Structures are given as structure tokens and as C-alpha cells.
Amino acid sequence: MSLALLWVFLPLVAVAWGQYGGYGYPYQQYHDYSDDAWVNLNRQGFSYQCPHGQVVVAVRSIFSKKEGSDRQWNYACMPTSQSLGEPTECWWEEINRAGMEWYQTCSNNGLVAGFQSRYFESVLDREWQFYCCRYSKRCPYSCWMTTEYPGHYGEDMDMVSYDYDYYMRGATTTFSAVERDRQWKFIMCRMTNYDCEFANV
């Protein structure tokens, strides 16, 4: 009986340690890339949202050519600074179609708080949507793009934002029709500590 309880609680302890160890915020540290570390299986759709008041700060992914040239994904969230307050509204952005390059930031000066995706066998690619949250009338500034993730098509991807003053506002992606994979550049911005009059910067 005690061995059975050990097998029940051991995964829970491992997940708790992974969520709160290492970086000091809830980022799951899975080095074995087992199935339970990902929000999706290959060729499956998924919808991921951060808890209320948190935004995406890390994106991890592995690529599998033999599984439909698809990726498995994992995300980590972190609460925004107290100066931003609570989100005043959240929504799903427009869909970015599979097989195409695209650039998108959250409308209404929103921050990325989740991802939704569906896989299409016909193009061996995914469509994407951002889940965005707006914080009062705060505006982005000092925006920049990360380097490409992954560095080369087909490689593992591990993007972590170590600068807690910057928040993810969107991304631009390129799609390789040969490799059937994407490279991402994430758009990171600071947010004003005061309300501004611009509806969408």
C-alpha cells in the first residue's frame, strides 16, 4: 500500500519542485522532455491561458519530423508588476493562418497571457492565436524583438524572459516550406506606469 502511495505522490512532488525551483518563478524544468511536460501532443490542438493577472514569460518547444513535422509546447507565466494592477479585460486575437508568415501584437495595448493552436495535416503547420490582457490604459514603449527561436529550423526552443520589466506583446514568425517548421521572434515591451490616451501603440 505504501509503495502505491509513493507512485501517486512522487509525480506531484516532482511537478511542484519543477514549478518553483530553479528560476524563482513557476517554470517547469523538465530535462527529459516526457509527455506530461507539454500542453499538447504532436498533431493535437491546444489552448493555454496563464492564471488571472499573469503573463507568458517563457516558451519551450521540441520538434519532431516523424510526427508530422510538429512541435510540442510548454509555457510559463509570471505575475505582472504591482504597478500595472489587475487586467481590465482579456480576449483572443485574430487567427494567424497555417503555412504563412505573420506578425502580430496584442491589440488595445494588451500583453500575451496565453496561446491557442490547431494543427493542419494538409500543410504540416499550425494556426495560432494569442490570448491577450489589457491593463487599464497602460501603453507599451521601448519595444524590441528577441533573436530567432529556435536558432535553426527543427531545433529545440527555449525562450525565457529574464528582464522582468519587459512583457511579451506578440511575435513575428517565418515558415519554411522545406523544413515545415517556424522560427519565432517575440516582441517585448515595457509598459508605462501611468494611463495614456493611445488605444493601440
Backbone as a printed PyTorch tensor [residue, N CA C, xyz], in Angstrom:
tensor([[[  0.8220,  -1.1970,   0.0000],
         [  0.0000,   0.0000,   0.0000],
         [  0.8680,   1.2630,   0.0000]],

        [[  1.9400,   1.2810,   0.8020],
         [  2.7870,   2.4700,   0.8760],
         [  3.5160,   2.7130,  -0.4490]],

        [[  3.8620,   1.6320,  -1.1700],
         [  4.5080,   1.7830,  -2.4690],
         [  3.5520,   2.4200,  -3.4820]],

        [[  2.2780,   2.0270,  -3.4100],
         [  1.2770,   2.6070,  -4.3050],
         [  1.1230,   4.1040,  -4.0370]],

        [[  1.1180,   4.5000,  -2.7670],
         [  1.0230,   5.9230,  -2.4300],
         [  2.2400,   6.6900,  -2.9230]],

        [[  3.4050,   6.0660,  -2.8470],
         [  4.6260,   6.7080,  -3.3250],
         [  4.5030,   7.0250,  -4.8160]],

        [[  3.9790,   6.0870,  -5.6040],
         [  3.8350,   6.2950,  -7.0420],
         [  2.7860,   7.3540,  -7.3630]],

        [[  1.8240,   7.5570,  -6.4480],
         [  0.8160,   8.5910,  -6.6490],
         [  1.3940,   9.9740,  -6.3460]],

        [[  2.1360,  10.1010,  -5.2490],
         [  2.6120,  11.4100,  -4.8040],
         [  3.9340,  11.8460,  -5.4260]],

        [[  4.7500,  10.9000,  -5.8850],
         [  6.0440,  11.2520,  -6.4590],
         [  5.9210,  12.2000,  -7.6610]],

        [[  5.0180,  11.9400,  -8.6260],
         [  4.8780,  12.8920,  -9.7340],
         [  4.4330,  14.2810,  -9.2710]],

        [[  3.5730,  14.3360,  -8.2580],
         [  3.1100,  15.6310,  -7.7500],
         [  4.2510,  16.4190,  -7.1250]],

        [[  5.1050,  15.7360,  -6.3760],
         [  6.2610,  16.3860,  -5.7650],
         [  7.2220,  16.8690,  -6.8470]],

        [[  7.4230,  16.0420,  -7.8750],
         [  8.3300,  16.4250,  -8.9610],
         [  7.8240,  17.6530,  -9.7020]],

        [[  6.5170,  17.7190,  -9.9630],
         [  5.9420,  18.8740, -10.6500],
         [  6.0680,  20.1180,  -9.7850]],

        [[  5.7710,  20.0030,  -8.4890],
         [  5.8820,  21.1530,  -7.5850],
         [  7.3150,  21.6600,  -7.5270]],

        [[  8.2670,  20.7390,  -7.4610],
         [  9.6700,  21.1510,  -7.4280],
         [ 10.0530,  21.8410,  -8.7320]],

        [[  9.5830,  21.2750,  -9.8610],
         [  9.8930,  21.8600, -11.1600],
         [  9.2890,  23.2400, -11.3290]],

        [[  8.0870,  23.4580, -10.7570],
         [  7.4270,  24.7390, -10.9140],
         [  8.0920,  25.8250, -10.0850]],

        [[  8.6170,  25.4830,  -8.9390],
         [  9.1060,  26.5150,  -8.0400],
         [ 10.6090,  26.4800,  -7.8290]],

        [[ 11.2900,  25.5580,  -8.4590],
         [ 12.7420,  25.5050,  -8.3360],
         [ 13.3990,  26.2480,  -9.4720]],

        [[ 14.6850,  26.4580,  -9.3660],
         [ 15.4510,  27.0000, -10.4820],
         [ 15.3570,  28.4980, -10.6350]],

        [[ 14.4150,  28.9810, -11.4450],
         [ 14.3740,  30.3850, -11.8170],
         [ 13.6780,  31.2780, -10.7910]],

        [[ 13.0290,  30.7250,  -9.7920],
         [ 12.3640,  31.5490,  -8.8070],
         [ 10.9540,  31.9360,  -9.2110]],

        [[ 10.4680,  31.4110, -10.3430],
         [  9.0760,  31.5970, -10.7140],
         [  8.6070,  30.2990, -11.3500]],

        [[  7.2820,  30.1320, -11.4780],
         [  6.7710,  28.8190, -11.8840],
         [  7.0650,  28.4620, -13.3320]],

        [[  8.2580,  27.9630, -13.5840],
         [  8.6550,  27.4870, -14.9050],
         [  9.0330,  26.0310, -14.7730]],

        [[  8.3170,  25.1650, -15.4540],
         [  8.5390,  23.7370, -15.3000],
         [  9.8740,  23.3470, -15.9160]],

        [[ 10.7480,  22.8010, -15.0930],
         [ 12.0840,  22.4060, -15.5370],
         [ 12.1080,  20.9070, -15.8450]],

        [[ 11.7250,  20.5530, -17.0530],
         [ 11.7230,  19.1580, -17.4600],
         [ 12.8830,  18.9480, -18.4080]],

        [[ 13.8510,  18.1750, -17.9770],
         [ 15.0010,  17.9260, -18.8370],
         [ 14.8440,  16.6450, -19.6550]],

        [[ 13.8960,  15.7860, -19.2790],
         [ 13.7140,  14.5510, -20.0260],
         [ 12.6820,  14.6960, -21.1400]],

        [[ 12.0020,  15.8380, -21.2240],
         [ 11.0050,  16.1080, -22.2440],
         [  9.9560,  15.0000, -22.3370]],

        [[  9.5340,  14.4870, -21.1880],
         [  8.4930,  13.4580, -21.1840],
         [  7.1520,  14.0730, -21.5630]],

        [[  6.1880,  13.2300, -21.9590],
         [  4.9050,  13.7110, -22.4730],
         [  4.1670,  14.6320, -21.5130]],

        [[  4.2910,  14.3830, -20.2030],
         [  3.4990,  15.1670, -19.2540],
         [  4.0440,  16.5820, -19.0650]],

        [[  5.1540,  16.9380, -19.7180],
         [  5.7110,  18.2770, -19.5960],
         [  5.0720,  19.2470, -20.5890]],

        [[  4.3350,  18.7630, -21.5410],
         [  3.8620,  19.5860, -22.6510],
         [  2.3700,  19.8400, -22.5630]],

        [[  1.9260,  20.9600, -23.1400],
         [  0.4950,  21.2640, -23.1480],
         [ -0.2150,  20.5540, -24.2960]],

        [[  0.5500,  19.9410, -25.2050],
         [ -0.0620,  19.2290, -26.3190],
         [  0.7640,  18.0060, -26.6830]],

        [[  0.1330,  17.0960, -27.3800],
         [  0.8260,  16.0210, -28.0750],
         [  0.9590,  16.4530, -29.5310]],

        [[  1.8670,  15.8250, -30.2630],
         [  2.0240,  16.1700, -31.6690],
         [  0.7140,  15.9830, -32.4190]],

        [[  0.4570,  16.8920, -33.3410],
         [ -0.7190,  16.8930, -34.2120],
         [ -2.0210,  17.1710, -33.4750]],

        [[ -1.9510,  17.6350, -32.2460],
         [ -3.1540,  17.9620, -31.4880],
         [ -3.2320,  19.4650, -31.2510]],

        [[ -4.4560,  19.9620, -31.2200],
         [ -4.6690,  21.3540, -30.8790],
         [ -4.5440,  21.5490, -29.3790]],

        [[ -4.4080,  22.8010, -28.9720],
         [ -4.3640,  23.0980, -27.5390],
         [ -4.7720,  24.5400, -27.2940]],

        [[ -5.1430,  24.8080, -26.0660],
         [ -5.4590,  26.1550, -25.6120],
         [ -4.8240,  26.3210, -24.2410]],

        [[ -3.9720,  27.3280, -24.1000],
         [ -3.2570,  27.5540, -22.8520],
         [ -3.4670,  28.9970, -22.4030]],

        [[ -3.8770,  29.1930, -21.1470],
         [ -4.0350,  30.5270, -20.5810],
         [ -3.3110,  30.5960, -19.2460]],

        [[ -2.5920,  31.6940, -19.0400],
         [ -1.9740,  31.9330, -17.7310],
         [ -3.0720,  32.1820, -16.6980]],

        [[ -2.7730,  31.9490, -15.4310],
         [ -3.7270,  32.3330, -14.3850],
         [ -3.9940,  33.8400, -14.4410]],

        [[ -5.1290,  34.2660, -13.9160],
         [ -5.5260,  35.6670, -13.9210],
         [ -4.4210,  36.5450, -13.3230]],

        [[ -4.0700,  37.6210, -14.0340],
         [ -3.0570,  38.5460, -13.5410],
         [ -1.6370,  38.1520, -13.8800]],

        [[ -1.4740,  37.0790, -14.6670],
         [ -0.1380,  36.6500, -15.0640],
         [ -0.0020,  36.6980, -16.5850]],

        [[  1.2500,  36.7800, -17.0440],
         [  1.5490,  36.8230, -18.4760],
         [  2.6310,  35.7940, -18.7990]],

        [[  2.7450,  35.4490, -20.0720],
         [  3.7290,  34.4560, -20.5190],
         [  5.1350,  35.0530, -20.4310]],

        [[  6.0570,  34.3140, -19.7960],
         [  7.4520,  34.7560, -19.6880],
         [  8.4340,  33.7320, -20.2560]],

        [[  7.9510,  32.5460, -20.6150],
         [  8.8480,  31.5270, -21.1560],
         [  8.0920,  30.6300, -22.1260]],

        [[  8.7890,  30.2260, -23.1790],
         [  8.2250,  29.3360, -24.1960],
         [  9.2520,  28.2480, -24.4650]],

        [[  8.8220,  27.0040, -24.3540],
         [  9.6990,  25.8620, -24.6230],
         [  9.0190,  24.9570, -25.6430]],

        [[  9.8180,  24.3850, -26.5460],
         [  9.2460,  23.5480, -27.5930],
         [ 10.2780,  22.5670, -28.1250]],

        [[  9.8000,  21.3810, -28.5310],
         [ 10.6390,  20.4070, -29.2230],
         [  9.9580,  20.0180, -30.5340]],

        [[ 10.7760,  19.7320, -31.5400],
         [ 10.3020,  19.4490, -32.8910],
         [ 10.4350,  17.9710, -33.1960]],

        [[  9.4530,  17.4240, -33.9260],
         [  9.5150,  16.0300, -34.3550],
         [  9.1520,  15.9380, -35.8320]],

        [[ 10.1390,  15.6170, -36.6570],
         [  9.9010,  15.4460, -38.0980],
         [  8.9790,  14.2580, -38.3500]],

        [[  9.2050,  13.1650, -37.6110],
         [  8.4180,  11.9430, -37.8570],
         [  6.9750,  12.0610, -37.3620]],

        [[  6.6940,  13.0440, -36.4980],
         [  5.3240,  13.2470, -36.0050],
         [  4.6640,  14.4240, -36.7150]],

        [[  4.7280,  14.4080, -38.0360],
         [  4.0540,  15.4310, -38.8260],
         [  4.7680,  16.7640, -38.8560]],

        [[  6.0890,  16.7450, -38.6480],
         [  6.8680,  17.9960, -38.5770],
         [  6.1970,  18.9800, -37.6200]],

        [[  5.8280,  18.4760, -36.4770],
         [  5.0950,  19.2740, -35.4970],
         [  5.9250,  19.4720, -34.2400]],

        [[  5.4510,  20.3710, -33.3910],
         [  6.1200,  20.6760, -32.1350],
         [  5.1980,  20.4360, -30.9460]],

        [[  5.8270,  20.0770, -29.8400],
         [  5.1500,  20.0870, -28.5530],
         [  5.5630,  21.3680, -27.8420]],

        [[  4.6540,  21.9200, -27.0450],
         [  4.8500,  23.2410, -26.4520],
         [  4.6540,  23.2070, -24.9470]],

        [[  5.3720,  24.1130, -24.2810],
         [  5.2210,  24.3130, -22.8430],
         [  5.4420,  25.7970, -22.5660]],

        [[  4.6730,  26.3450, -21.6380],
         [  4.7410,  27.7770, -21.3330],
         [  4.8880,  27.9830, -19.8370]],

        [[  5.4160,  29.1360, -19.4710],
         [  5.4800,  29.5310, -18.0720],
         [  4.9590,  30.9540, -17.9490]],

        [[  4.3190,  31.2160, -16.8400],
         [  3.7110,  32.5120, -16.5880],
         [  4.2850,  33.1210, -15.3190]],

        [[  4.1280,  34.4330, -15.1980],
         [  4.5740,  35.1400, -14.0140],
         [  3.6330,  36.3220, -13.7830]],

        [[  3.3500,  36.6580, -12.5260],
         [  2.5050,  37.8440, -12.2770],
         [  3.1650,  39.1130, -12.8060]],

        [[  2.3640,  40.0380, -13.2870],
         [  2.8820,  41.3310, -13.7100],
         [  3.2460,  42.1490, -12.4680]],

        [[  3.9690,  43.2460, -12.6680],
         [  4.3450,  44.0870, -11.5320],
         [  3.0870,  44.7190, -10.9230]],

        [[  3.1670,  45.0290,  -9.6540],
         [  2.0200,  45.6230,  -8.9520],
         [  1.6210,  46.9600,  -9.5500]],

        [[  2.5660,  47.6680, -10.1580],
         [  2.2610,  48.9760, -10.7390],
         [  1.2670,  48.8830, -11.8990]],

        [[  1.1950,  47.7120, -12.5610],
         [  0.2220,  47.5440, -13.6470],
         [ -1.1800,  47.2890, -13.1280]],

        [[ -1.2840,  46.7810, -11.9080],
         [ -2.6010,  46.4630, -11.3650],
         [ -3.1570,  45.1740, -11.9500]],

        [[ -4.4620,  45.0400, -11.9130],
         [ -5.1480,  43.8550, -12.4270],
         [ -5.5450,  44.0620, -13.8860]],

        [[ -5.6330,  42.9820, -14.6570],
         [ -6.1090,  43.1380, -16.0420],
         [ -7.5570,  43.6170, -16.0590]],

        [[ -7.8500,  44.5510, -16.9630],
         [ -9.2080,  45.0880, -17.0500],
         [-10.0610,  44.3460, -18.0730]],

        [[ -9.4110,  43.6770, -19.0360],
         [-10.1390,  42.8330, -19.9890],
         [ -9.1620,  41.8900, -20.6790]],

        [[ -9.6770,  40.7410, -21.1060],
         [ -8.8710,  39.7510, -21.8370],
         [ -9.6710,  39.2290, -23.0220]],

        [[ -8.9870,  38.7870, -24.0800],
         [ -9.6460,  38.3460, -25.2970],
         [ -8.6980,  37.4810, -26.1190]],

        [[ -9.2670,  36.7550, -27.0920],
         [ -8.4890,  36.0080, -28.0800],
         [ -8.3300,  36.8720, -29.3180]],

        [[ -7.0970,  37.0260, -29.7980],
         [ -6.8310,  37.8040, -31.0040],
         [ -7.2640,  37.0190, -32.2420]],

        [[ -7.1630,  37.6710, -33.4060],
         [ -7.4920,  37.0210, -34.6710],
         [ -6.5370,  35.8600, -34.9340]],

        [[ -7.0060,  34.9060, -35.7130],
         [ -6.2140,  33.7100, -36.0340],
         [ -5.1440,  34.0470, -37.0650]],

        [[ -3.9380,  33.5410, -36.8330],
         [ -2.8450,  33.6060, -37.8040],
         [ -2.7970,  32.2690, -38.5290]],

        [[ -3.0190,  32.2910, -39.8160],
         [ -3.2140,  31.0770, -40.6060],
         [ -1.9640,  30.2070, -40.7170]],

        [[ -2.1970,  28.9070, -40.8660],
         [ -1.1080,  27.9390, -41.0520],
         [ -0.4680,  28.1230, -42.4210]],

        [[  0.8360,  27.8170, -42.4970],
         [  1.5580,  27.8550, -43.7580],
         [  1.9570,  29.2410, -44.2180]],

        [[  1.7450,  30.2520, -43.3870],
         [  2.0570,  31.6250, -43.7780],
         [  2.9670,  32.2820, -42.7470]],

        [[  3.7470,  33.2550, -43.2100],
         [  4.4970,  34.0880, -42.2810],
         [  3.5340,  35.1260, -41.7100]],

        [[  3.7550,  35.5400, -40.4790],
         [  2.8840,  36.5660, -39.9070],
         [  3.5820,  37.3630, -38.8150]],

        [[  2.9890,  38.5220, -38.5400],
         [  3.4400,  39.4440, -37.4930],
         [  2.1860,  39.8930, -36.7610]],

        [[  2.1920,  39.7880, -35.4420],
         [  1.0170,  40.2330, -34.7000],
         [  1.3990,  40.6610, -33.2900]],

        [[  0.8180,  41.7750, -32.8620],
         [  0.8890,  42.1780, -31.4660],
         [ -0.5340,  42.2140, -30.9280]],

        [[ -0.6570,  42.1150, -29.6160],
         [ -1.9740,  42.2130, -28.9980],
         [ -2.5590,  43.5970, -29.2780]],

        [[ -3.8120,  43.6440, -29.6800],
         [ -4.4810,  44.9240, -29.8810],
         [ -4.7640,  45.5680, -28.5180]],

        [[ -5.2060,  46.8020, -28.5240],
         [ -5.5530,  47.5400, -27.2970],
         [ -4.4300,  47.5430, -26.2650]],

        [[ -3.1820,  47.5240, -26.7410],
         [ -2.0140,  47.5610, -25.8550],
         [ -1.9740,  46.3840, -24.8790]],

        [[ -2.5070,  45.2550, -25.3030],
         [ -2.5480,  44.0780, -24.4440],
         [ -1.2140,  43.3480, -24.3620]],

        [[ -1.1290,  42.4570, -23.3780],
         [  0.0390,  41.6080, -23.1590],
         [ -0.3530,  40.1520, -23.3770]],

        [[  0.5760,  39.3400, -23.8620],
         [  0.2890,  37.9310, -24.1590],
         [  0.1610,  37.1490, -22.8570]],

        [[ -0.9960,  36.5350, -22.6760],
         [ -1.2740,  35.7390, -21.4740],
         [ -1.6780,  34.3160, -21.8340]],

        [[ -1.4810,  33.9300, -23.0920],
         [ -1.8070,  32.5700, -23.4920],
         [ -1.6850,  32.3720, -24.9970]],

        [[ -1.7640,  31.0960, -25.3790],
         [ -1.6710,  30.7110, -26.7890],
         [ -2.7340,  29.6590, -27.0790]],

        [[ -3.2280,  29.6970, -28.3000],
         [ -4.1430,  28.6590, -28.7700],
         [ -3.6830,  28.2580, -30.1680]],

        [[ -3.7300,  26.9510, -30.4560],
         [ -3.2040,  26.4910, -31.7260],
         [ -3.9440,  25.2490, -32.2030]],

        [[ -4.0310,  25.1260, -33.5240],
         [ -4.6310,  23.9420, -34.1380],
         [ -3.7290,  23.4830, -35.2690]],

        [[ -3.5350,  22.1840, -35.3720],
         [ -2.6350,  21.5870, -36.3670],
         [ -3.3960,  21.2160, -37.6370]],

        [[ -2.7570,  21.4510, -38.7930],
         [ -3.3460,  21.1040, -40.0830],
         [ -2.4230,  20.1530, -40.8200]],

        [[ -2.8800,  18.9350, -40.9930],
         [ -2.1140,  17.8860, -41.6720],
         [ -1.7980,  18.2640, -43.1130]],

        [[ -2.7010,  18.9850, -43.7500],
         [ -2.5330,  19.2990, -45.1720],
         [ -1.3250,  20.1950, -45.4490]],

        [[ -0.9480,  21.0380, -44.4840],
         [  0.2140,  21.9200, -44.6740],
         [  1.3320,  21.6240, -43.6750]],

        [[  1.1280,  20.6320, -42.8030],
         [  2.1080,  20.2920, -41.7700],
         [  2.5160,  21.5410, -40.9860]],

        [[  1.5160,  22.2750, -40.5500],
         [  1.7670,  23.5050, -39.7910],
         [  0.5580,  23.7880, -38.9060]],

        [[  0.6790,  24.8220, -38.0820],
         [ -0.3570,  25.1980, -37.1270],
         [ -0.8600,  26.6120, -37.3990]],

        [[ -2.1350,  26.8370, -37.0540],
         [ -2.6130,  28.2010, -36.9450],
         [ -2.4800,  28.6060, -35.4820]],

        [[ -2.3720,  29.9070, -35.2330],
         [ -2.0820,  30.4110, -33.8910],
         [ -2.9850,  31.5760, -33.5240]],

        [[ -3.2940,  31.6640, -32.2280],
         [ -3.9820,  32.8140, -31.6590],
         [ -3.3130,  33.1820, -30.3460]],

        [[ -3.2160,  34.4800, -30.0930],
         [ -2.7520,  34.9660, -28.7980],
         [ -3.9510,  35.2300, -27.8930]],

        [[ -3.7860,  34.9030, -26.6350],
         [ -4.7410,  35.3370, -25.6050],
         [ -4.1180,  36.5700, -24.9560]],

        [[ -4.8030,  37.6970, -25.0350],
         [ -4.2270,  38.9730, -24.6050],
         [ -5.0250,  39.5830, -23.4550]],

        [[ -4.3250,  40.2990, -22.5940],
         [ -4.9710,  41.0080, -21.4980],
         [ -4.4870,  42.4470, -21.4650]],

        [[ -5.4290,  43.3360, -21.2480],
         [ -5.1380,  44.7680, -21.1560],
         [ -5.1230,  45.1790, -19.6900]],

        [[ -4.1990,  46.0660, -19.3720],
         [ -4.0640,  46.5560, -18.0070],
         [ -4.4010,  48.0420, -17.9890]],

        [[ -5.6370,  48.3610, -17.6180],
         [ -6.1230,  49.7330, -17.5790],
         [ -5.8350,  50.3950, -18.9160]],

        [[ -5.2390,  51.5750, -18.9070],
         [ -4.8950,  52.2500, -20.1640],
         [ -3.3880,  52.4010, -20.2790]],

        [[ -2.6450,  51.4170, -19.8060],
         [ -1.1870,  51.4650, -19.8890],
         [ -0.7390,  51.2470, -21.3220]],

        [[  0.3700,  51.8860, -21.6830],
         [  0.8720,  51.8110, -23.0600],
         [  2.2670,  51.2040, -23.1040]],

        [[  2.5790,  50.4880, -24.1850],
         [  3.9300,  49.9230, -24.3490],
         [  4.9110,  50.9720, -24.8460]],

        [[  6.1810,  50.7680, -24.4970],
         [  7.2560,  51.6030, -25.0160],
         [  8.5630,  50.8150, -24.9330]],

        [[  9.6180,  51.3290, -25.5520],
         [ 10.9350,  50.6700, -25.5920],
         [ 10.8140,  49.2140, -26.0430]],

        [[ 10.0720,  48.9940, -27.1120],
         [  9.8520,  47.6260, -27.5980],
         [ 11.0480,  47.1400, -28.4170]],

        [[ 11.2580,  45.8430, -28.4100],
         [ 12.3170,  45.2220, -29.1940],
         [ 11.9180,  43.7750, -29.4910]],

        [[ 12.6180,  43.1750, -30.4520],
         [ 12.3650,  41.7730, -30.8120],
         [ 13.5170,  40.9090, -30.3340]],

        [[ 13.1670,  39.7290, -29.8600],
         [ 14.1920,  38.7720, -29.4610],
         [ 14.9060,  38.2490, -30.7030]],

        [[ 15.9620,  37.4840, -30.4900],
         [ 16.5760,  36.7640, -31.5990],
         [ 15.6240,  35.6500, -32.0310]],

        [[ 15.9690,  34.9480, -33.0870],
         [ 15.0870,  33.8940, -33.5880],
         [ 15.1190,  32.6750, -32.6730]],

        [[ 13.9310,  32.1510, -32.4020],
         [ 13.7780,  30.9000, -31.6480],
         [ 12.9670,  29.9380, -32.4920]],

        [[ 13.4700,  28.7260, -32.7330],
         [ 14.8170,  28.2500, -32.4330],
         [ 15.8340,  28.9250, -33.3570]],

        [[ 17.1080,  28.7300, -33.0630],
         [ 18.1590,  29.3340, -33.8750],
         [ 18.1500,  28.8210, -35.3120]],

        [[ 17.7710,  27.5560, -35.4840],
         [ 17.6480,  26.9350, -36.8040],
         [ 16.3840,  26.0860, -36.8060]],

        [[ 15.7750,  25.9500, -37.9750],
         [ 14.5780,  25.1250, -38.0990],
         [ 14.8570,  23.7160, -37.5840]],

        [[ 13.8810,  23.1490, -36.8780],
         [ 13.9910,  21.7770, -36.3940],
         [ 14.6890,  21.6250, -35.0570]],

        [[ 15.2540,  22.6890, -34.5200],
         [ 15.9430,  22.6060, -33.2280],
         [ 14.9640,  22.8030, -32.0760]],

        [[ 15.3940,  22.3850, -30.8840],
         [ 14.6130,  22.6590, -29.6870],
         [ 14.5960,  24.1590, -29.4440]],

        [[ 13.5840,  24.6030, -28.7270],
         [ 13.3920,  26.0330, -28.4900],
         [ 13.1950,  26.2620, -27.0050]],

        [[ 13.8870,  27.2500, -26.4550],
         [ 13.7750,  27.5470, -25.0270],
         [ 13.9840,  29.0410, -24.8220]],

        [[ 12.8960,  29.8060, -24.8510],
         [ 12.9590,  31.2580, -24.6970],
         [ 12.4720,  31.6160, -23.2940]],

        [[ 13.3250,  32.2870, -22.5340],
         [ 12.9570,  32.7440, -21.1950],
         [ 13.2590,  34.2320, -21.1120]],

        [[ 12.2860,  35.0090, -20.6770],
         [ 12.4970,  36.4450, -20.4930],
         [ 13.0550,  36.6730, -19.0990]],

        [[ 14.3160,  37.0560, -19.0510],
         [ 14.9600,  37.2940, -17.7610],
         [ 14.8060,  38.7390, -17.2920]],

        [[ 14.3400,  39.6140, -18.1740],
         [ 14.1560,  41.0190, -17.8150],
         [ 12.6930,  41.2210, -17.4350]],

        [[ 12.4250,  41.3020, -16.1410],
         [ 11.0470,  41.3270, -15.6660],
         [ 10.3520,  42.6590, -15.9040]],

        [[ 11.0730,  43.6730, -16.4160],
         [ 10.4400,  44.9420, -16.7630],
         [  9.8450,  44.9070, -18.1630]],

        [[ 10.1360,  43.8520, -18.9210],
         [  9.6280,  43.7230, -20.2800],
         [  8.5940,  42.6090, -20.3420]],

        [[  7.5580,  42.8570, -21.1420],
         [  6.4610,  41.9030, -21.2740],
         [  6.2740,  41.5320, -22.7410]],

        [[  5.8350,  40.2960, -22.9860],
         [  5.5830,  39.8330, -24.3500],
         [  4.2980,  40.4690, -24.8770]],

        [[  4.4080,  41.1200, -26.0550],
         [  3.2400,  41.7530, -26.6670],
         [  2.8060,  41.0530, -27.9430]],

        [[  3.6470,  40.1630, -28.4690],
         [  3.3000,  39.4800, -29.7040],
         [  4.5100,  38.7750, -30.2670]],

        [[  4.4440,  38.4900, -31.5730],
         [  5.5450,  37.7710, -32.2200],
         [  5.4650,  37.9530, -33.7240]],

        [[  6.5860,  37.6800, -34.3640],
         [  6.6270,  37.5410, -35.8160],
         [  7.2410,  36.1810, -36.0990]],

        [[  6.7370,  35.4870, -37.1160],
         [  7.2540,  34.1570, -37.4250],
         [  7.5500,  34.0280, -38.9140]],

        [[  8.5450,  33.2160, -39.2110],
         [  8.8170,  32.8180, -40.5810],
         [  8.5480,  31.3180, -40.6860]],

        [[  8.1000,  30.8890, -41.8400],
         [  7.7470,  29.4850, -42.0480],
         [  8.5540,  28.9260, -43.2050]],

        [[  9.1950,  27.7740, -42.9720],
         [  9.9620,  27.1120, -44.0180],
         [  9.1060,  26.0250, -44.6690]],

        [[  8.8380,  26.1870, -45.9730],
         [  8.0580,  25.1790, -46.6950],
         [  8.8510,  23.8880, -46.8720]],

        [[ 10.1740,  23.9660, -46.7670],
         [ 11.0200,  22.7780, -46.8890],
         [ 11.0760,  22.0310, -45.5600]],

        [[ 11.4220,  22.7380, -44.4970],
         [ 11.5680,  22.1080, -43.1770],
         [ 10.2370,  21.9090, -42.4640]],

        [[  9.2010,  22.6270, -42.9160],
         [  7.8800,  22.5660, -42.2740],
         [  7.9670,  22.9310, -40.7970]],

        [[  8.6720,  24.0250, -40.5400],
         [  8.8450,  24.4830, -39.1660],
         [  8.8500,  26.0050, -39.1680]],

        [[  8.7060,  26.5800, -37.9820],
         [  8.6870,  28.0290, -37.8140],
         [  9.8500,  28.4910, -36.9550]],

        [[ 10.2950,  29.7130, -37.2280],
         [ 11.1700,  30.4400, -36.3160],
         [ 10.3920,  31.6450, -35.8050]],

        [[ 10.5380,  31.9150, -34.5230],
         [  9.7910,  32.9750, -33.8490],
         [ 10.7280,  34.0670, -33.3730]],

        [[ 10.2710,  35.3170, -33.4660],
         [ 10.8750,  36.4420, -32.7620],
         [  9.7600,  37.0440, -31.9080]],

        [[  9.9920,  37.0900, -30.6180],
         [  8.9700,  37.6010, -29.7120],
         [  9.1560,  39.0990, -29.5040]],

        [[  8.0590,  39.8170, -29.4790],
         [  8.0690,  41.2720, -29.3250],
         [  7.8980,  41.5890, -27.8420]],

        [[  8.9220,  42.2240, -27.2720],
         [  8.9550,  42.5180, -25.8380],
         [  8.8960,  44.0310, -25.6340]],

        [[  8.0940,  44.4700, -24.6720],
         [  7.9260,  45.8970, -24.4140],
         [  7.8690,  46.1760, -22.9160]],

        [[  8.2650,  47.3780, -22.5580],
         [  7.9910,  47.8890, -21.2200],
         [  6.5970,  48.5060, -21.2510]],

        [[  5.9950,  48.7010, -20.0920],
         [  4.6690,  49.3190, -20.0150],
         [  4.7460,  50.5510, -19.1160]],

        [[  4.0150,  51.5960, -19.5060],
         [  4.0200,  52.8230, -18.7130],
         [  3.4360,  52.5610, -17.3250]],

        [[  3.8350,  53.3760, -16.3650],
         [  3.2710,  53.3030, -15.0150],
         [  2.0750,  54.2260, -14.8670]],

        [[  1.6360,  54.7960, -15.9570],
         [  0.5100,  55.7360, -15.9420],
         [ -0.3760,  55.4260, -17.1310]],

        [[ -1.6030,  55.8900, -17.0860],
         [ -2.5270,  55.7150, -18.2040],
         [ -2.1560,  56.6560, -19.3280]],

        [[ -2.3440,  56.2160, -20.5490],
         [ -2.1010,  57.0790, -21.7120],
         [ -3.3160,  57.0360, -22.6250]],

        [[ -3.3670,  57.9490, -23.5580],
         [ -4.5760,  58.1390, -24.3690],
         [ -4.5760,  57.3140, -25.6610]],

        [[ -3.4760,  56.5990, -25.9330],
         [ -3.3980,  55.8670, -27.1980],
         [ -4.0720,  54.5130, -27.0560]],

        [[ -5.0030,  54.2210, -27.9490],
         [ -5.7600,  52.9770, -27.8680],
         [ -4.9300,  51.7670, -28.2930]],

        [[ -4.0130,  51.9760, -29.2140],
         [ -3.2160,  50.8520, -29.7090],
         [ -1.8800,  51.3700, -30.2030]],

        [[ -0.8180,  51.0540, -29.4840],
         [  0.5160,  51.5170, -29.8520],
         [  1.2960,  50.3670, -30.4670]]])
